[in-house]
Tab-separated table of C-alpha atoms in Angstrom:
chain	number	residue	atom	x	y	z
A	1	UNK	CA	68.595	99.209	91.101
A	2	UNK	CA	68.854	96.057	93.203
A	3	UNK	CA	67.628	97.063	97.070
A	4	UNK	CA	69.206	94.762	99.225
A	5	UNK	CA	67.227	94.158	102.822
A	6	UNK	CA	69.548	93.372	105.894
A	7	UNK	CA	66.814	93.912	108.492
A	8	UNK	CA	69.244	92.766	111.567
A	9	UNK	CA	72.990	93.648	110.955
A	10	UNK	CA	75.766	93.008	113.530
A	11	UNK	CA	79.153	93.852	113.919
A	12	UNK	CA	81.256	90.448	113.285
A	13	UNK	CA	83.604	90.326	115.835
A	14	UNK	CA	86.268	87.305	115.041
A	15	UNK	CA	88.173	86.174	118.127
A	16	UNK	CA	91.642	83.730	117.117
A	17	UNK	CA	93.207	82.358	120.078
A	18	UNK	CA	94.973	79.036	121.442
A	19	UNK	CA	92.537	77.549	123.600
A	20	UNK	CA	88.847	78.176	124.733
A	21	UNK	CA	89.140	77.500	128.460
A	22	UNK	CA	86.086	77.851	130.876
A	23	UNK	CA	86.293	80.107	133.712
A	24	UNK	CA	89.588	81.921	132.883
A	25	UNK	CA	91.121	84.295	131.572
A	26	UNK	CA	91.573	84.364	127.765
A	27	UNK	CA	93.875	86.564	125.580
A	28	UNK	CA	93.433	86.735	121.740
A	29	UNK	CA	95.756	86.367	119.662
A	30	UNK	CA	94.149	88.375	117.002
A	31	UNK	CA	91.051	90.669	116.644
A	32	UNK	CA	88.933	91.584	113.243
A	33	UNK	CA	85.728	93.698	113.475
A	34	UNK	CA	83.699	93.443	109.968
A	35	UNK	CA	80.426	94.643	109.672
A	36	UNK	CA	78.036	91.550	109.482
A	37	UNK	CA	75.227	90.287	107.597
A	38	UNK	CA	73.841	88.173	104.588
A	39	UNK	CA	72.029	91.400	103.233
A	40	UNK	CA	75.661	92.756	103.501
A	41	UNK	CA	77.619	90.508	101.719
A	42	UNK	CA	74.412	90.627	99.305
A	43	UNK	CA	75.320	94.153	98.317
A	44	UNK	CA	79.083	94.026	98.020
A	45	UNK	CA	79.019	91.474	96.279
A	46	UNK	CA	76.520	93.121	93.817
A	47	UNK	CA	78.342	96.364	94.027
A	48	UNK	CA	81.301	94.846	93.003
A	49	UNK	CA	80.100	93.165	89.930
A	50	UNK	CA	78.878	96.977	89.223
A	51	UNK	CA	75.164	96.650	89.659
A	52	UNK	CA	73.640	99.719	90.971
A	53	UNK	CA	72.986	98.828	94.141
A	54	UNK	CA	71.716	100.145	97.927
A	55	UNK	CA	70.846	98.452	101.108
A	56	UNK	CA	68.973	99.143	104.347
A	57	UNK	CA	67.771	97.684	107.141
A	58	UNK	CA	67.425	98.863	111.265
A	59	UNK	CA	70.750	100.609	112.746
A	60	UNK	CA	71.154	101.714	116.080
A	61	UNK	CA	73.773	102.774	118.606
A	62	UNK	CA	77.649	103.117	118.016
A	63	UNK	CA	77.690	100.047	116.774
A	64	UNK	CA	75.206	100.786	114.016
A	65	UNK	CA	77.408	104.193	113.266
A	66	UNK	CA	80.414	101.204	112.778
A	67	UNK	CA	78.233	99.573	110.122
A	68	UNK	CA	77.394	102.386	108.184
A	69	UNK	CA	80.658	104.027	108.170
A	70	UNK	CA	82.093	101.077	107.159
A	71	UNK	CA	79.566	100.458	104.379
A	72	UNK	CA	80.571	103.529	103.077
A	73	UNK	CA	84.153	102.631	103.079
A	74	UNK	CA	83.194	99.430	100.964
A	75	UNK	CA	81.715	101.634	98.298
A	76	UNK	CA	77.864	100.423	99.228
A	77	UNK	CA	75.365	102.721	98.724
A	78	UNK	CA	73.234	102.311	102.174
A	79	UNK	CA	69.921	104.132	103.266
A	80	UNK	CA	69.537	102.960	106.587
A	81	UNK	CA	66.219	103.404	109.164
A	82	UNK	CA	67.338	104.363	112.855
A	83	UNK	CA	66.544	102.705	116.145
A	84	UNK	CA	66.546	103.927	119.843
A	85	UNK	CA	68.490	99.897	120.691
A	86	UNK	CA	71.484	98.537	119.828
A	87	UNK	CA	73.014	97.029	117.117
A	88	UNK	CA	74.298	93.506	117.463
A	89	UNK	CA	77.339	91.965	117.766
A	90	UNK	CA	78.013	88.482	116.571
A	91	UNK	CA	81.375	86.759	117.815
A	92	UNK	CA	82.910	84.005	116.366
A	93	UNK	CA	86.071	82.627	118.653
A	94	UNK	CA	88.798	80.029	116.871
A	95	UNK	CA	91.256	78.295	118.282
A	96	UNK	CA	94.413	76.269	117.139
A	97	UNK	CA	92.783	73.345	116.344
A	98	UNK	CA	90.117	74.282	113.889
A	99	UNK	CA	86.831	74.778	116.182
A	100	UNK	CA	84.977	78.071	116.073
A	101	UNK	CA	82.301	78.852	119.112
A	102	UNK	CA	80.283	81.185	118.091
A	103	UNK	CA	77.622	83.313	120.290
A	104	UNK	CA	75.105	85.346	118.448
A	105	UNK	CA	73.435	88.266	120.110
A	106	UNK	CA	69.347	88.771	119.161
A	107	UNK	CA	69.733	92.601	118.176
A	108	UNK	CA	67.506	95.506	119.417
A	109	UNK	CA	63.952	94.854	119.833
A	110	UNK	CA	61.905	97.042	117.207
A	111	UNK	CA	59.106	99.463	118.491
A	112	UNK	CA	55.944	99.844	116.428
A	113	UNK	CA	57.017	103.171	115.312
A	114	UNK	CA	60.488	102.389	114.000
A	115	UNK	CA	58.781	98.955	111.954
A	116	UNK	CA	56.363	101.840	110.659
A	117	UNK	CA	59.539	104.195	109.317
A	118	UNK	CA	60.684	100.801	107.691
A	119	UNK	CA	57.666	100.419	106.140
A	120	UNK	CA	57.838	103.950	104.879
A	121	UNK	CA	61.375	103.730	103.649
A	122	UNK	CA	60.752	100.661	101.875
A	123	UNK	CA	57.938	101.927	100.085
A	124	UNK	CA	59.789	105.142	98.890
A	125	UNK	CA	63.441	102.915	97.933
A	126	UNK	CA	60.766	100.244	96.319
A	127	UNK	CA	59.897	102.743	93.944
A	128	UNK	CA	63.350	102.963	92.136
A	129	UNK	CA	64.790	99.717	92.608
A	130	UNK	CA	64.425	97.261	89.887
A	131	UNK	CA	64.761	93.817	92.174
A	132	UNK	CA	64.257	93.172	95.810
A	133	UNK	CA	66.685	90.834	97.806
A	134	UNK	CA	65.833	89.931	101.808
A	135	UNK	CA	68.496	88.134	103.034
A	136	UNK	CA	69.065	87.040	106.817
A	137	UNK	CA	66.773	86.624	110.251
A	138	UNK	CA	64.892	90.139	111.254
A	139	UNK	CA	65.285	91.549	114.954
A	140	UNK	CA	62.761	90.970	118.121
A	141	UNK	CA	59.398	92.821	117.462
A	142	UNK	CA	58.985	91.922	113.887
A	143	UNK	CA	57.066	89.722	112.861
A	144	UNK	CA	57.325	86.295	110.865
A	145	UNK	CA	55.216	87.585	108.498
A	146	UNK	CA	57.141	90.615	107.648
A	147	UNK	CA	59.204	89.270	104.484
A	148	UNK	CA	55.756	88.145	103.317
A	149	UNK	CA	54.408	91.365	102.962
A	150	UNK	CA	57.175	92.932	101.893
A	151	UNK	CA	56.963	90.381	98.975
A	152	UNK	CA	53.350	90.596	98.333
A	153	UNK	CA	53.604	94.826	98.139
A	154	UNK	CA	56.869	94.042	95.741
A	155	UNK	CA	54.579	92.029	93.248
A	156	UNK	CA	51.803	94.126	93.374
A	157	UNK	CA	54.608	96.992	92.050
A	158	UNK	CA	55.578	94.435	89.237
A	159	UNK	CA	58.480	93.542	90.700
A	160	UNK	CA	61.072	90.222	91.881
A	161	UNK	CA	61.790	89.731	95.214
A	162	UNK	CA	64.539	87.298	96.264
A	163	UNK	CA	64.217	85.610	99.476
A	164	UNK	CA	66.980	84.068	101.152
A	165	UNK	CA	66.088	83.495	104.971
A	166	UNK	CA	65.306	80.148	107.219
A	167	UNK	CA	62.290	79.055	110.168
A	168	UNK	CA	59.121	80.540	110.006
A	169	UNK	CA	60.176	83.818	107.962
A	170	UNK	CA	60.923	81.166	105.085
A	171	UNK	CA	57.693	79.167	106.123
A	172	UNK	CA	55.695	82.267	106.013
A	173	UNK	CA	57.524	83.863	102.684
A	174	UNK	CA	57.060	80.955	100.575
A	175	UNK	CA	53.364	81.671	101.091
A	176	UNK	CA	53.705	84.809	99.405
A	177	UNK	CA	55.667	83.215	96.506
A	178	UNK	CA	58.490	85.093	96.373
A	179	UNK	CA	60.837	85.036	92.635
A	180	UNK	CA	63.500	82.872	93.857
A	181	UNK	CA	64.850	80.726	97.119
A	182	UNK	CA	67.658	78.732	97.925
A	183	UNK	CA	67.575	76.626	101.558
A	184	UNK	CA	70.151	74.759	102.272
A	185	UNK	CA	69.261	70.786	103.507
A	186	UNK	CA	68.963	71.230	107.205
A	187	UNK	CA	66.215	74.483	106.116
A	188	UNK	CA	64.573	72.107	103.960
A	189	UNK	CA	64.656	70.048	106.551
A	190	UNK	CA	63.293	72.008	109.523
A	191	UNK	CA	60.522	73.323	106.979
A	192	UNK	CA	58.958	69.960	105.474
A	193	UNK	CA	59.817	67.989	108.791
A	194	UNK	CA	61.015	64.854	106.830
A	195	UNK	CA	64.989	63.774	105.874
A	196	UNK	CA	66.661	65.256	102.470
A	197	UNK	CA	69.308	62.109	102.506
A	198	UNK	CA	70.301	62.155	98.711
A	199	UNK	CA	70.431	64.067	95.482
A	200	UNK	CA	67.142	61.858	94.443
A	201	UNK	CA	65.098	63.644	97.681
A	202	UNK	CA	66.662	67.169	96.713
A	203	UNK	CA	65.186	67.090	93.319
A	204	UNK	CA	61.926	65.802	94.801
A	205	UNK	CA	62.233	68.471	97.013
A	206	UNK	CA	63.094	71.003	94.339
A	207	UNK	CA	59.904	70.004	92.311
A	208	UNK	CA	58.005	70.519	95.629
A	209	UNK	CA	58.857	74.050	95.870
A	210	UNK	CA	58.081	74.633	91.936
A	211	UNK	CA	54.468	73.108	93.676
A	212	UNK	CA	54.243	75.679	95.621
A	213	UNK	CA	54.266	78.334	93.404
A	214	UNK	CA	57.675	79.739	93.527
A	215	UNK	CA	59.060	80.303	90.501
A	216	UNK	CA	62.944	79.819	90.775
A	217	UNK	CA	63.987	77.553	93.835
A	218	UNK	CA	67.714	76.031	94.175
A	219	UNK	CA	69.449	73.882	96.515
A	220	UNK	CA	72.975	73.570	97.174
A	221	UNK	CA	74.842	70.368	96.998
A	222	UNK	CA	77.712	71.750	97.909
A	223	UNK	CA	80.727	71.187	96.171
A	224	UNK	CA	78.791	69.277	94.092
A	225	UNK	CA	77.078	72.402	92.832
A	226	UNK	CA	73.186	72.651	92.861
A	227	UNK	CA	70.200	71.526	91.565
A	228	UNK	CA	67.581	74.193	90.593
A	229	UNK	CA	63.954	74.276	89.327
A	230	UNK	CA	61.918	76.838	87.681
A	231	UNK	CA	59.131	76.325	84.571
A	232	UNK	CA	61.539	75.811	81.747
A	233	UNK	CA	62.487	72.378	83.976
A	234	UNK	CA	65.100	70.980	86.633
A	235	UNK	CA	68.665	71.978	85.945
A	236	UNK	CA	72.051	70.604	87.324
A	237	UNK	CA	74.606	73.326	87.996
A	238	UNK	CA	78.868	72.169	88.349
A	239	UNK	CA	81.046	74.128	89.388
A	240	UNK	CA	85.266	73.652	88.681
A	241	UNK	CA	87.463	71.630	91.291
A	242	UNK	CA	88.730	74.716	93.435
A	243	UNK	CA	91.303	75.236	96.251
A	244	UNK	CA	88.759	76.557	99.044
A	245	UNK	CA	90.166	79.315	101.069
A	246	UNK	CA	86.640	79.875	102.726
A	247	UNK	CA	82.928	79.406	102.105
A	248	UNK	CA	81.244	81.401	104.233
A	249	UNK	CA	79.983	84.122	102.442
A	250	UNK	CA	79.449	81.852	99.270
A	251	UNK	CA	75.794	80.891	99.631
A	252	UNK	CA	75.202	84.765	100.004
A	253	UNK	CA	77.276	85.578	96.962
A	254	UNK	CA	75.008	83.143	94.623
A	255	UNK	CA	72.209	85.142	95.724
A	256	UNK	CA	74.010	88.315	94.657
A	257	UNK	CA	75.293	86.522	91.584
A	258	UNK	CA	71.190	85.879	90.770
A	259	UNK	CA	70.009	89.493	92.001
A	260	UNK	CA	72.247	91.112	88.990
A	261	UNK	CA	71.088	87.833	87.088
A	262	UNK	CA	67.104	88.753	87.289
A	263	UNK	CA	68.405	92.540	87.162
A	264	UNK	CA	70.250	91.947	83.536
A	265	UNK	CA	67.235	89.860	82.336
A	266	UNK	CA	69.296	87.022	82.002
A	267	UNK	CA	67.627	83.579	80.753
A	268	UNK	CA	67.231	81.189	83.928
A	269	UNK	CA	70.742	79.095	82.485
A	270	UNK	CA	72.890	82.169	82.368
A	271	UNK	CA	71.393	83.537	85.551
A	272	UNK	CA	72.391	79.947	87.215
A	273	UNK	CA	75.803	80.062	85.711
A	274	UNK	CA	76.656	83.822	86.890
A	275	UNK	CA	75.230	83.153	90.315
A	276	UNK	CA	77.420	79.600	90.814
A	277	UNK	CA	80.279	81.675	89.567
A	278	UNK	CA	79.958	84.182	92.374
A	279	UNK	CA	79.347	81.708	95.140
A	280	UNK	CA	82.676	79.771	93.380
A	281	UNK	CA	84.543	82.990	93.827
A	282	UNK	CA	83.854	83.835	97.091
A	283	UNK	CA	85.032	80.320	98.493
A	284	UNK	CA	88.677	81.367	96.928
A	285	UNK	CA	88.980	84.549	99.122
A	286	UNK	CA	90.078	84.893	102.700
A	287	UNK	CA	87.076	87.562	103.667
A	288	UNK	CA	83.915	86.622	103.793
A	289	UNK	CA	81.167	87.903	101.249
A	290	UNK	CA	83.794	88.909	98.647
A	291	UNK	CA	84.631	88.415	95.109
A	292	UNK	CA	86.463	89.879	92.598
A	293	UNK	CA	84.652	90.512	89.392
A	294	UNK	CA	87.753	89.084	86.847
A	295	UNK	CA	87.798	85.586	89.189
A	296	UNK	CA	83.795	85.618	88.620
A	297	UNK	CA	84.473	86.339	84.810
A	298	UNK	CA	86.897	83.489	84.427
A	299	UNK	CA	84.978	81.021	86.306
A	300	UNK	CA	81.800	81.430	83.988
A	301	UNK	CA	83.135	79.359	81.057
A	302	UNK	CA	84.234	76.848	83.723
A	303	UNK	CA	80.272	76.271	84.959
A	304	UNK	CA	77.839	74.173	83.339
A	305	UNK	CA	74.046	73.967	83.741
A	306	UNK	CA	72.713	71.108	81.842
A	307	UNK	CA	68.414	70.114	82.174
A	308	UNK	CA	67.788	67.163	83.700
């Protein structure tokens, strides 16, 4: 089983309208409420390529009864942990020429007790899942080190944990060497204070991680494809010329696409391959954190990973 960790869900909440005007009164177009979340689109993602799959995470209020009714709907398994606050919304407002504004609520602040029934439910799910993914930031009241020890209780079970996260929760992670990574430049960035200007500095950068101890690192070069690093060497991943419908969603479907790679044993090649082909497909679909498993099939011939 891959358990999927979206510690701070939101409702999406995707505004299309004209104009963005300050201090009056706007009318949208259109509305779409989705429920939100890397750890989310994780899990579909994997569920749809057939893994046996379940995620969980902190849900609270109505809007947390949204999230897992929906997830239901979606065919996710999810096991979810309660909270007295509020799940949060995220809203994302586009107008006619292009921009989207975004504003982001925090989420509920977590009590001691409810991080302690995490803790709990994590241990118990840890016990039948095969592979760990975290993806996404964690609500108020946990702390930066909480991937970390999640990561450090996953290994001493035997087990991969994938960490996909930014800030201090990635600075703190990598510390616990988790299986496998993949920042994006302005993460790398923010994390070893210094410019990532070409694909020269992303393999250096690459080969720093490897340093570090983690055993699987990768960093997009966008449509360019990747570069990843592990023990058997540096590898260049391509992907096909596509018409991109939308790419949000796409760095979170690699990860998927390398949660069912670690959970099928795949060798590191073959694991690259499948998760490029899911991040590929989910830049050809209107919704966000989507694939279809035959566009993921037919894209696999089409990807090559070569060692540098």
């Amino acid at each position: 089983m891959i358990l999927v960790l979206n510690l701070n869900a939101s409702i999406d909440k995707r505004y299309t309208l004209k104009d963005l005007v300050k201090g009056e009164v706007q009318r949208a177009d259109a509305v779409d409420n989705t429920p939100g979340g890397k750890g989310l689109h994780v899990a579909n993602v994997d569920t749809i390529l057939g893994e046996d799959t379940l995620v969980t995470g902190w849900l609270g209020g109505k809007p947390g009864e949204f999230i897992a009714e929906r997830v239901r709907d979606y065919g996710i398994r999810g096991d979810f942990v309660p909270v007295a606050g509020e799940t949060r919304s995220c809203l994302a407002i586009i107008t006619e020429d292009g921009a989207q504004t975004e504003i982001l609520e925090p989420g509920p602040t977590i009590s001691p007790d409810e991080l302690a029934a995490f803790r709990g439910k994590f241990r118990a799910l840890l016990a039948k899942a095969d592979v760990v993914v975290a993806s996404g930031s964690m609500p108020r009241g946990v702390p930066d080190t909480f991937y970390a020890e999640l990561i450090r209780e996953t290994h001493a079970a035997a087990k991969p944990f994938l960490l996909d996260t930014s800030g201090k929760r990635l600075e703190e992670g990598i510390k616990a060497k988790p299986d496998f990574i993949k920042p994006n430049k302005d993460e790398i960035e923010a994390l070893r204070g210094r410019p990532v200007e070409d694909e020269a500095a992303v393999v250096r950068e690459v080969q720093a991680f490897l340093d570090d101890g983690i055993p699987l690192a990768v960093v997009s070069l966008g449509a360019a494809g990747s570069i990843a690093g592990c023990k058997e060497g540096l590898f260049r991943i391509t992907v096909p010329h596509i018409d991109c419908v939308n790419p949000v969603g796409s760095g979170d479907s690699f990860v998927a696409g390398a949660a069912a790679g670690f959970a099928r044993h795949l060798p590191v090649p073959e694991l690259l391959r499948l998760a490029a082909a899911c991040g590929t497909a989910n830049a050809m679909e209107a919704e966000s954190g989507f694939v279809r498993k035959e566009t993921v099939e037919s894209l696999l011939p089409q990807i090559t990973v070569t060692q540098l």
